[in-house]
């Protein structure tokens, strides 16, 4: 009776089996690396409608963050400034520069017409999901520096997503808080953030 | 010479019956296989079910259950894209059809491993003809069960949260929760049952491979059979592995439904918070599982004409199990009421009175009549062996057991502590379609199984053959040689031709037609101290192992090592997760206390012990080995059917004569196939 398989069959079986296992391990490794926010979110730096440079304003000129993000100390939201804030200076500084055309056209000096023009459609870079509650004021008041979460923002020409903002990353700090100014006790329970 | 063989035959038969421990009288084993059967006949009857074109009833069943399955898939997809709100769940009834079906199917899944493992350890020979089918039923029931918790979590893409994987969320399963124990218990149960089932299938897959006519069947079954060639050296490890897996599966059977019951018992809900739950659930699971085996087995035995293999005695035994477990379940129903009364707790008393006389009272009385009253029929022997009575009763028992879970879950939930939060549960069409769809899937998988794989264990059935019909009595040997297969030559002729051309030492293969003559040959070879001997048989014949003077298989050490590894891995992992990485206080205990780790540590022990056993078996046997020169030997394909072989490496002419004298039917040198 002729055999069903040749001696090579066992070589093939082990080869294919080994390749499948290796492929599975590689696929899982790739999933771990490429599906993580450390890969998908860090480095996100969309081009903005107006090429606003934090490196010029916060870095070279030394503007305080709170000059534009006015509510960062007393509100959950840091606040994206209205076009008015830009024009506090830019009616006088570089007031003919074509790259600032949207800043000029998107604003009416008459305060009664403040709502008449659409705001500049800035692209959102950092986003915490709706099921996680994040409060800027609580963090700033506890002495967390802006750069802890947003990276070296004063050196960025284009804002870049510097940290993964995952739950594990939040918990790292909540479990081992470093504060020079006061004793803090950040929540680690589920409902600390999911509320 | 003749006398010697006859003696050997007698002694070997005694050994066989001893080794498999029939109940005191060897002749009794014949009662589980009625009619006159031979090895070839057993192979033929069981293999034929998978080889002939599908009968008409099979196609009707296949199309019907396929359509119902599609309905279930539609319901599941609709739920996933819409949300769990499409079910009738509400506050306070947050669990209803979904968990009822989960517990129902997990319960059904208990019979298979009970039959294959626990009855195996108790040497209950009647399990042989039903274990394969019951194990398959177990696997399919666990698959059906798995659907419900999977889709009831809502966001099924988050299911990986069940697994303790390092992740960016820094969250871990909560190992003190019975729901996590449940995921581990069911996962381990499914995996070990699958390994056990597959291990049992390997020799039968080899039979199908060797019978296959088409190239496709040869290759598919060839790969699935892993190159099994019936070697006695392999059988020795195989039997050891089978026994070890049975031992591992036995505590699993008890643990799975105990853990499922703790999902309820560890809550503080009256009606659930009861210490009787684990044994009550396990008894109920065995009850419903046996009922389902009967529901499926009775039509199958009729349709495939298997009355010789699944005899009235089988039905009788299963009916007795139904009666016994039915009584246990009935006792539990009674004790629940007693505990409620004895607790002197108003809420507890109310829940049980409400169960029997409240708005869902009708479901309670369906449960009691189906589960307690119906099995009382089986006090009467006439009903135990009447297929129709058993069939109807088994269906009623399954209806009753479904309602038992419904009663426990829904009636306990629908009356909350405050009357303001009382509610009622009404199933939606999605609930119903999902439930019916699971039945469709179950029957679909079973129908596919009986057509593709041997529904009765071929190799194990051969152990039940009574000695009268065993081939190889001295008188039969010579005639068998002449009439057996095409090209079969008489022993005398082959030895003459061989001795004339026996130039050098080479591997010699001899075919024998009975275990008795083969073990005689093996004994003579062993007495002469001839090395490089192996024997091949269609079933695990213990006298061959004895005749070859083989030592015990070392597989138990693999099992022990695997078990210890799993235990250590489980305990260290949980201690790291809950003691170091994610300290959590549950039930007012210190973070990282060990008591809550016991169930998962147990499951991990069993899981890795099973992996190590199967891995060790493959390693010790050198399998898979798809190509072996023996497969090229004439008639060797009958080794998985009714023929016995011996191979001797570097055999000389004296050895050849020895084999011929011992009763070899055919002597062949191995042709090296390039």
PDB file of C-alpha atoms in Angstrom, chain B residues 2 84 262 274 279 379 392 473 477 662:
ATOM      1  CA  UNK B   2      -1.982 -25.632  19.753  1.00  0.00           C
ATOM      2  CA  UNK B  84     -28.832  45.253  25.313  1.00  0.00           C
ATOM      3  CA  UNK B 262     -21.515  31.165  43.383  1.00  0.00           C
ATOM      4  CA  UNK B 274     -27.876  30.054  50.051  1.00  0.00           C
ATOM      5  CA  UNK B 279     -24.356  20.830  45.343  1.00  0.00           C
ATOM      6  CA  UNK B 379     -38.896   3.422  39.771  1.00  0.00           C
ATOM      7  CA  UNK B 392     -40.698  12.137  26.336  1.00  0.00           C
ATOM      8  CA  UNK B 473      -8.656 -19.010  17.869  1.00  0.00           C
ATOM      9  CA  UNK B 477      -6.202 -18.337  12.278  1.00  0.00           C
ATOM     10  CA  UNK B 662       4.115 -18.138  16.875  1.00  0.00           C
TER      11      UNK B 662
END
